PDB file of C-alpha atoms in Angstrom:
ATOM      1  CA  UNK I   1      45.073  -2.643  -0.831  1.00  0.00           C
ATOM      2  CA  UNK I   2      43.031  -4.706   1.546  1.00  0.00           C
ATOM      3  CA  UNK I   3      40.627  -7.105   0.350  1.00  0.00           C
ATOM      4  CA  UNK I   4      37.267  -6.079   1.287  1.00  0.00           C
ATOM      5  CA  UNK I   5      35.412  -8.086   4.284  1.00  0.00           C
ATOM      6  CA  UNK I   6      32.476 -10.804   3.473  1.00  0.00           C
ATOM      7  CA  UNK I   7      30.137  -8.353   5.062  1.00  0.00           C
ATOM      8  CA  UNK I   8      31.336  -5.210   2.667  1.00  0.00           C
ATOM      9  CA  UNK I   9      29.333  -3.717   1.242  1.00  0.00           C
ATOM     10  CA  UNK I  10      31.201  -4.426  -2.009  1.00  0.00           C
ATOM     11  CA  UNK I  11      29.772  -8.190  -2.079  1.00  0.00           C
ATOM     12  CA  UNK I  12      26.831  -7.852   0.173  1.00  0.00           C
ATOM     13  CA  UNK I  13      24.931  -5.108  -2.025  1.00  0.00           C
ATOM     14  CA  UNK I  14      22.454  -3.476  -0.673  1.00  0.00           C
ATOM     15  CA  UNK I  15      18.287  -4.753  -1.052  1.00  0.00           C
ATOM     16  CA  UNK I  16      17.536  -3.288  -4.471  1.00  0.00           C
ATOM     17  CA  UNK I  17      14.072  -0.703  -3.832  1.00  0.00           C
ATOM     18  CA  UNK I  18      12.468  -2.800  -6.708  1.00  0.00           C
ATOM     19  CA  UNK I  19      12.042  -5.933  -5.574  1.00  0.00           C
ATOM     20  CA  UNK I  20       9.098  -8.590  -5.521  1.00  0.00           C
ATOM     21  CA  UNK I  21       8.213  -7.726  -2.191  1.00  0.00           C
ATOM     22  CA  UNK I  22       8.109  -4.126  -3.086  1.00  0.00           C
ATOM     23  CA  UNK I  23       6.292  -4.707  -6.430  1.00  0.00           C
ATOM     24  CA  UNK I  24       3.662  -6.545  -4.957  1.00  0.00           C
ATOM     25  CA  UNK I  25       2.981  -3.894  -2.171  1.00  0.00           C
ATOM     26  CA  UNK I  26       2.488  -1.200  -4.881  1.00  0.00           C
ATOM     27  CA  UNK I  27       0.195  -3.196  -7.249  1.00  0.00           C
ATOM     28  CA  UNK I  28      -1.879  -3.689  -4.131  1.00  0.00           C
ATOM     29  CA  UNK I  29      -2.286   0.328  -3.881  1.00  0.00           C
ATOM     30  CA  UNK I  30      -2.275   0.420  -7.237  1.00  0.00           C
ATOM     31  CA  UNK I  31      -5.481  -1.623  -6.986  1.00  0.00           C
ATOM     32  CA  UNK I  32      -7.379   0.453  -4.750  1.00  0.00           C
ATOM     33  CA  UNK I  33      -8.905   2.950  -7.313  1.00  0.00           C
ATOM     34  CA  UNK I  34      -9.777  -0.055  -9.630  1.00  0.00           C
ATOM     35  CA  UNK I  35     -11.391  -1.777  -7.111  1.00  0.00           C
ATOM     36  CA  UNK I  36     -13.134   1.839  -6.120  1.00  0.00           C
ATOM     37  CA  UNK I  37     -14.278   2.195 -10.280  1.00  0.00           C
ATOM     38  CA  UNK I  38     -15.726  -1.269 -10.286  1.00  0.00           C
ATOM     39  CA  UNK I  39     -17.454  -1.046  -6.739  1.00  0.00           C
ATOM     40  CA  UNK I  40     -18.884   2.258  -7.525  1.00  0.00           C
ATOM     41  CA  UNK I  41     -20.631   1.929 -11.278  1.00  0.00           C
ATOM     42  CA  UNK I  42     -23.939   2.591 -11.720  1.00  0.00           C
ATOM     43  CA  UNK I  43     -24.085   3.619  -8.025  1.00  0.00           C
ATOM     44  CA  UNK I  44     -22.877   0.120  -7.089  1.00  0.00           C
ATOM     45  CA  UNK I  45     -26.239  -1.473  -8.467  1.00  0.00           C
ATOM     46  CA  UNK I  46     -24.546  -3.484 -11.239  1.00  0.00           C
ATOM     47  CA  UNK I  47     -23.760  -7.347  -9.874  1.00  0.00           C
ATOM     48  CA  UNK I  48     -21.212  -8.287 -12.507  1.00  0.00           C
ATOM     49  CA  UNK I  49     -18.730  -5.457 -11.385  1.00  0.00           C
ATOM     50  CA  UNK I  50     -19.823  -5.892  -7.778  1.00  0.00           C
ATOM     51  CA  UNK I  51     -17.999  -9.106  -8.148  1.00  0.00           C
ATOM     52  CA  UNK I  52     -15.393  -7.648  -9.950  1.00  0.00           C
ATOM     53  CA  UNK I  53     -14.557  -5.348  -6.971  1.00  0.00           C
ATOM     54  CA  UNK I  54     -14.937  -8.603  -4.423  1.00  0.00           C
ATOM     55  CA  UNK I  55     -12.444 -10.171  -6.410  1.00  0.00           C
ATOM     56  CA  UNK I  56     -10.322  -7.732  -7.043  1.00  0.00           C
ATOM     57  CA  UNK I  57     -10.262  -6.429  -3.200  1.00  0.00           C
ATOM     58  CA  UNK I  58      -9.358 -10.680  -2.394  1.00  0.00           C
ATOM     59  CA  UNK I  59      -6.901 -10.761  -4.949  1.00  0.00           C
ATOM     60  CA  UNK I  60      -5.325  -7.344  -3.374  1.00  0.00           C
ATOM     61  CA  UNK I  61      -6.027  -8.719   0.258  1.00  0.00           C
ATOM     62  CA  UNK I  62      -4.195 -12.253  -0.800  1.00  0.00           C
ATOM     63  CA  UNK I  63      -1.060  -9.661  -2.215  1.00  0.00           C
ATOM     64  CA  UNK I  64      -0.356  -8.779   1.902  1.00  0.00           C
ATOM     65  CA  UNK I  65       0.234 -11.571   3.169  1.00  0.00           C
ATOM     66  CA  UNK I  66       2.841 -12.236  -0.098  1.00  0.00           C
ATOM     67  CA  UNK I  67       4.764  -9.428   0.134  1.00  0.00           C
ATOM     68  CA  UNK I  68       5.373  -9.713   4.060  1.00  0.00           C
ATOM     69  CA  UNK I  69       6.575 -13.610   3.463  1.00  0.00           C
ATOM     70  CA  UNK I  70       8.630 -12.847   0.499  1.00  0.00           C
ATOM     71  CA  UNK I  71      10.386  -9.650   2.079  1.00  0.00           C
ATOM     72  CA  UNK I  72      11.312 -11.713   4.637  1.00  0.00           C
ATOM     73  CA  UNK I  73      12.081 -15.063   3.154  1.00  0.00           C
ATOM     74  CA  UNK I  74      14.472 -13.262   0.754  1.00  0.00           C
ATOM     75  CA  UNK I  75      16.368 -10.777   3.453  1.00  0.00           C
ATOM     76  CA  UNK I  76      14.419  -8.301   0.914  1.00  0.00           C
ATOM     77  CA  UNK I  77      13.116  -6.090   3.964  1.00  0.00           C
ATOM     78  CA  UNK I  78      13.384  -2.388   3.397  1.00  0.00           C
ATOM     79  CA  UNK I  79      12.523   0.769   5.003  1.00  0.00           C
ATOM     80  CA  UNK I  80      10.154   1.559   1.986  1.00  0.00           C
ATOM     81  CA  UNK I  81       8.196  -1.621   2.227  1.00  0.00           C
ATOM     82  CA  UNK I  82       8.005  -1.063   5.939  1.00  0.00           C
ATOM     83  CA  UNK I  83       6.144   2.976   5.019  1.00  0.00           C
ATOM     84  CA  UNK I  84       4.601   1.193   1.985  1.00  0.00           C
ATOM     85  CA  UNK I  85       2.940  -2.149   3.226  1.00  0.00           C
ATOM     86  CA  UNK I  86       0.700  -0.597   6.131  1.00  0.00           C
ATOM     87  CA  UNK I  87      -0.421   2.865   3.619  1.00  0.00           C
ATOM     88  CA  UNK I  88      -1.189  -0.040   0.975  1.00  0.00           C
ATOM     89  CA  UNK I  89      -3.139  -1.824   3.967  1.00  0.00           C
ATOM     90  CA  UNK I  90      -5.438   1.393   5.111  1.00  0.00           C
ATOM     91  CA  UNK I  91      -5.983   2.564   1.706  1.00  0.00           C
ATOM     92  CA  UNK I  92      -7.559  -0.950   0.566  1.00  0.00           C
ATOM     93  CA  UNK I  93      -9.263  -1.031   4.227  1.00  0.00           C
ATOM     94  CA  UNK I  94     -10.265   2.590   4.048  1.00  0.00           C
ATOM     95  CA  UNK I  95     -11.434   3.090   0.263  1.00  0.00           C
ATOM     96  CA  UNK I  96     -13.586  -0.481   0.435  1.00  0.00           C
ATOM     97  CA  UNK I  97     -15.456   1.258   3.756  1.00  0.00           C
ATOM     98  CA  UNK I  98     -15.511   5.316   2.338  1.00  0.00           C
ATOM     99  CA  UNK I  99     -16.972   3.273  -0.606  1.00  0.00           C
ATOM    100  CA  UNK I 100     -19.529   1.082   0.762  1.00  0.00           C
ATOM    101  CA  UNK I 101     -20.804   4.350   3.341  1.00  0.00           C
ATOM    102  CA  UNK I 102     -21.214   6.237   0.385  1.00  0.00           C
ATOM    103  CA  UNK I 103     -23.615   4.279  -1.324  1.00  0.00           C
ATOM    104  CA  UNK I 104     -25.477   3.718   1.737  1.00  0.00           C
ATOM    105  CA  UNK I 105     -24.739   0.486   2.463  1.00  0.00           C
ATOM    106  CA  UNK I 106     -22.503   0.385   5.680  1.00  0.00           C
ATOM    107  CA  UNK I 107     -23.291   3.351   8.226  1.00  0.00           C
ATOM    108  CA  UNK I 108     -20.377   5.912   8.566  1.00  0.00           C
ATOM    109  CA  UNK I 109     -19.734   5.650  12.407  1.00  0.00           C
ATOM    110  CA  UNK I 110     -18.052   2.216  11.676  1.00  0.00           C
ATOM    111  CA  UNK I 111     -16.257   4.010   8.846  1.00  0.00           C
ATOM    112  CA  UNK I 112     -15.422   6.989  10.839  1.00  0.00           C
ATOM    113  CA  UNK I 113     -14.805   4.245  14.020  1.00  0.00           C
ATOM    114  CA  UNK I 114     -12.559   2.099  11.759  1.00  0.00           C
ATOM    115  CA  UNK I 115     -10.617   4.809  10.394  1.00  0.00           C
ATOM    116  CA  UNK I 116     -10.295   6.545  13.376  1.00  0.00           C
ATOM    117  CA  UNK I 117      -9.030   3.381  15.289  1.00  0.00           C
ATOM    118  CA  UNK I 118      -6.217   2.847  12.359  1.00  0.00           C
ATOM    119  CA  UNK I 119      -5.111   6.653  12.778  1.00  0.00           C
ATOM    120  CA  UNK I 120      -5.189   6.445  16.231  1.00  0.00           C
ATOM    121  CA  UNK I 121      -2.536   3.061  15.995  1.00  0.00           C
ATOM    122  CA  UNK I 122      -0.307   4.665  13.489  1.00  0.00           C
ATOM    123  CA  UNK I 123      -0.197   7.840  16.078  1.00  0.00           C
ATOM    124  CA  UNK I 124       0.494   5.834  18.931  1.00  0.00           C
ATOM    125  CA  UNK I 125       3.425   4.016  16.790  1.00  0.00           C
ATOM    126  CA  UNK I 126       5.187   7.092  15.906  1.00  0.00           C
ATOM    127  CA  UNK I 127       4.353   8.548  19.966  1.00  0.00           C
ATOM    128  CA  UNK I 128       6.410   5.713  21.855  1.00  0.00           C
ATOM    129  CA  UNK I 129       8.799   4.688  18.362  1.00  0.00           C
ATOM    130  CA  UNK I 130      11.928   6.400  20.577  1.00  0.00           C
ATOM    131  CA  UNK I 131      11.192   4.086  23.079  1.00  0.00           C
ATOM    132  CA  UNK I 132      10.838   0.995  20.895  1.00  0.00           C
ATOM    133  CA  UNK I 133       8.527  -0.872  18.335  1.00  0.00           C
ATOM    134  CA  UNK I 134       5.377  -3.116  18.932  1.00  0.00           C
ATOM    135  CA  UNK I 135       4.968  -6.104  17.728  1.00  0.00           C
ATOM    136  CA  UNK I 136       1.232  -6.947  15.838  1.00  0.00           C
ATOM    137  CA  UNK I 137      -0.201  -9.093  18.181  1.00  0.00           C
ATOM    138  CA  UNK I 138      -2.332 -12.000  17.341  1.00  0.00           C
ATOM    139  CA  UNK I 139      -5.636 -10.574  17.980  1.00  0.00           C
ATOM    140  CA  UNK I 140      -4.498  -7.810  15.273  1.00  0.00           C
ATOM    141  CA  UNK I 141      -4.341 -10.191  12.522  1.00  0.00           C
ATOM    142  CA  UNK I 142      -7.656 -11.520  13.309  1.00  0.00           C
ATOM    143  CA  UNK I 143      -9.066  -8.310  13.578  1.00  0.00           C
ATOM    144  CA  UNK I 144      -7.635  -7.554   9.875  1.00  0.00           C
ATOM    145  CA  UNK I 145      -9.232 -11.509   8.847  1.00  0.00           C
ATOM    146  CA  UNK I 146     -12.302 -10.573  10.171  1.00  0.00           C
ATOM    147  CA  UNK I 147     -12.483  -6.909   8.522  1.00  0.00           C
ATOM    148  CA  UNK I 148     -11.658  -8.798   5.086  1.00  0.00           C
ATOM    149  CA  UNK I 149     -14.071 -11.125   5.356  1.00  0.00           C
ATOM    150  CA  UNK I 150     -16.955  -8.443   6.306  1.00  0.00           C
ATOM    151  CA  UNK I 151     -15.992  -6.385   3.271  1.00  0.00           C
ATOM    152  CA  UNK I 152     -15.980  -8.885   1.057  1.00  0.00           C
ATOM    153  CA  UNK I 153     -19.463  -9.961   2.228  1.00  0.00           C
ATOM    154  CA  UNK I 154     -20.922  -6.551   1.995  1.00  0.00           C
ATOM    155  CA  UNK I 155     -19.467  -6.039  -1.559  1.00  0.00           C
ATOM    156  CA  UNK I 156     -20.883  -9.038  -2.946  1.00  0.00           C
ATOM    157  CA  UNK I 157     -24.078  -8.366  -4.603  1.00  0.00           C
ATOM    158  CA  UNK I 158     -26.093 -11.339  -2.221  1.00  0.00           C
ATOM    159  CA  UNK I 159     -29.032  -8.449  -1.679  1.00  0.00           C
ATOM    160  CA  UNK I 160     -31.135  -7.545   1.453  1.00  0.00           C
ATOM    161  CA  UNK I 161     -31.961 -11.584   2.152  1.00  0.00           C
ATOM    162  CA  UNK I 162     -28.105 -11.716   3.599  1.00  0.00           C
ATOM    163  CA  UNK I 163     -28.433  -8.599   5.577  1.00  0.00           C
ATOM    164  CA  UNK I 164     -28.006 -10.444   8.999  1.00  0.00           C
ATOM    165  CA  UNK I 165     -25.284 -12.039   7.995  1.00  0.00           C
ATOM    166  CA  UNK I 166     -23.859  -8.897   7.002  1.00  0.00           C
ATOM    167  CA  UNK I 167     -24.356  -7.268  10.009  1.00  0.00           C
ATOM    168  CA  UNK I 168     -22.939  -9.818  12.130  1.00  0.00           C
ATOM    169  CA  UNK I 169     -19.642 -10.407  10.212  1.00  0.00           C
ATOM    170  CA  UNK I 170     -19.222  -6.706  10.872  1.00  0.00           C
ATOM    171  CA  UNK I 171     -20.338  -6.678  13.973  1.00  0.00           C
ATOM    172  CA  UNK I 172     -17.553  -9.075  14.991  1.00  0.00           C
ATOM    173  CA  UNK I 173     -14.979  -7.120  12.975  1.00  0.00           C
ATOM    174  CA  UNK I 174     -16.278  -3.742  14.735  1.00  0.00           C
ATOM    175  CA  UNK I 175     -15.817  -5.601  18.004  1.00  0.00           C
ATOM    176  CA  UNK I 176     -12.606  -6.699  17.306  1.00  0.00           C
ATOM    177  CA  UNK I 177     -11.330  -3.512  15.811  1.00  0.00           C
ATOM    178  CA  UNK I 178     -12.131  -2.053  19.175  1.00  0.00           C
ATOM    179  CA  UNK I 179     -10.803  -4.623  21.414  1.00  0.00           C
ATOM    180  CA  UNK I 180      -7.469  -4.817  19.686  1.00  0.00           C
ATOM    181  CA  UNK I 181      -7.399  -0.648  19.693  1.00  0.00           C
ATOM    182  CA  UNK I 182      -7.580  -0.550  23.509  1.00  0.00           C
ATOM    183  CA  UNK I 183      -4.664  -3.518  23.787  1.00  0.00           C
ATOM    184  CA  UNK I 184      -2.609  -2.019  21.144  1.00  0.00           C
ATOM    185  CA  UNK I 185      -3.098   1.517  23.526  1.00  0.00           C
ATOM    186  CA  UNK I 186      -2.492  -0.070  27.351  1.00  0.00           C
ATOM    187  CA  UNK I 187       0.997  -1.656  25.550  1.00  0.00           C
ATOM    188  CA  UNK I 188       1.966   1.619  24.197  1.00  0.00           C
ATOM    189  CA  UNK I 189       1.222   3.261  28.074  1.00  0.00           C
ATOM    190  CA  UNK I 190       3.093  -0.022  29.373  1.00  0.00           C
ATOM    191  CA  UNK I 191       6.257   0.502  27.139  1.00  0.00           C
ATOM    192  CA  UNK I 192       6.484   4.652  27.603  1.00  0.00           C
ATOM    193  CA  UNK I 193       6.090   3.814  31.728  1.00  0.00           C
ATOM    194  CA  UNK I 194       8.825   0.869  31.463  1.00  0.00           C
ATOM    195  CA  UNK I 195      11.081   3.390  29.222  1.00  0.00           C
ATOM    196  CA  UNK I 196      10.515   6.169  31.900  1.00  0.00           C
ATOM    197  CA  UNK I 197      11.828   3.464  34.824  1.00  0.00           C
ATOM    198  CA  UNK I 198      14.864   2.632  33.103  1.00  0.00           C
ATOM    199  CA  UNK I 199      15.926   6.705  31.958  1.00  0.00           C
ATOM    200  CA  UNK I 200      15.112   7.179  35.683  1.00  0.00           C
ATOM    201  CA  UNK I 201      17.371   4.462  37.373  1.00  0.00           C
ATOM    202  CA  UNK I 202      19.935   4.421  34.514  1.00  0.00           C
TER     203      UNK I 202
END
């Protein structure tokens, strides 16, 4: 019989589903609705559990950048994590905004114009993925800083004294959410029209 190879699968294994990485991705969803509980009692009124849902929505937050570093650090990258980090990501995102729009608190076009701006990413992904994959660009992960640090603002009980502080922290994530939407769609056009050139003159 022939010895298997060092890159068999008989010693190299495969990345088991359960790992850190992966763990840490789903206690961040799993997070969501207790951060949506605490946010939400007595109609969001209560300042004790208005800091529990800062906290636990930094604590989540903190989890993402974790997971991502350890998945990669490790060779522990797998398809599941790559489905399950960016679902984790909008449903923190997404819940924290439904959440604060429904008690008034944050006007629903910049719900409806967040939301809509993630959907219309993850469409745009899945639109040119035969063509290739790309990257998150700088501007991206400030946009995500900057949306992080708005919510967190706007959850913490500070009252109406801090509303223009409010307003411009989201403000500059709004901006940004935009700016990096229109970027993110002018490099999926660029990478469909390149694709196009090459299936033409192959």
């Amino acid at each position: 019989m022939t010895p298997p190879s060092r890159d068999s699968p008989a010693q190299v294994g495969e990345v088991p589903l359960w790992n850190l990485a992966n763990m840490l991705t789903m206690s961040r969803l799993a997070m969501v609705p207790l951060f949506l509980l605490a946010l939400l009692v007595d109609d969001g009124t209560d300042p004790f559990w208005r800091m529990v849902a800062a906290l636990l929505f930094l604590i989540a937050s903190m989890t993402d950048r974790l997971d991502g570093d350890l998945a990669r650090r490790r060779g522990q990258v797998t398809d599941f994590g790559k489905v399950a980090d960016p679902i984790a990501d909008k449903a923190l995102t997404g819940s924290a905004l439904v959440g604060l729009s429904a008690l008034g608190e944050l006007p629903w076009w910049v719900t409806l114009l967040i939301a809509g701006r993630e959907l219309g990413v993850t469409a745009l992904r899945f639109w040119v993925l035969r063509h290739g994959v790309i990257p998150a660009s700088h501007g991206g992960k400030i946009k995500t800083f900057a949306q992080g640090i708005a919510i967190v603002l706007y959850v913490l009980p500070f009252g109406a004294t801090a509303d223009p502080v409010l307003w411009s922290a989201m403000g500059i994530a709004v901006a940004l959410t935009v700016i990096t939407g229109v970027d993110y769609l002018v490099r999926a056009l660029r990478l469909r029209a390149t694709a196009r050139r090459i299936l033409v003159t192959s």
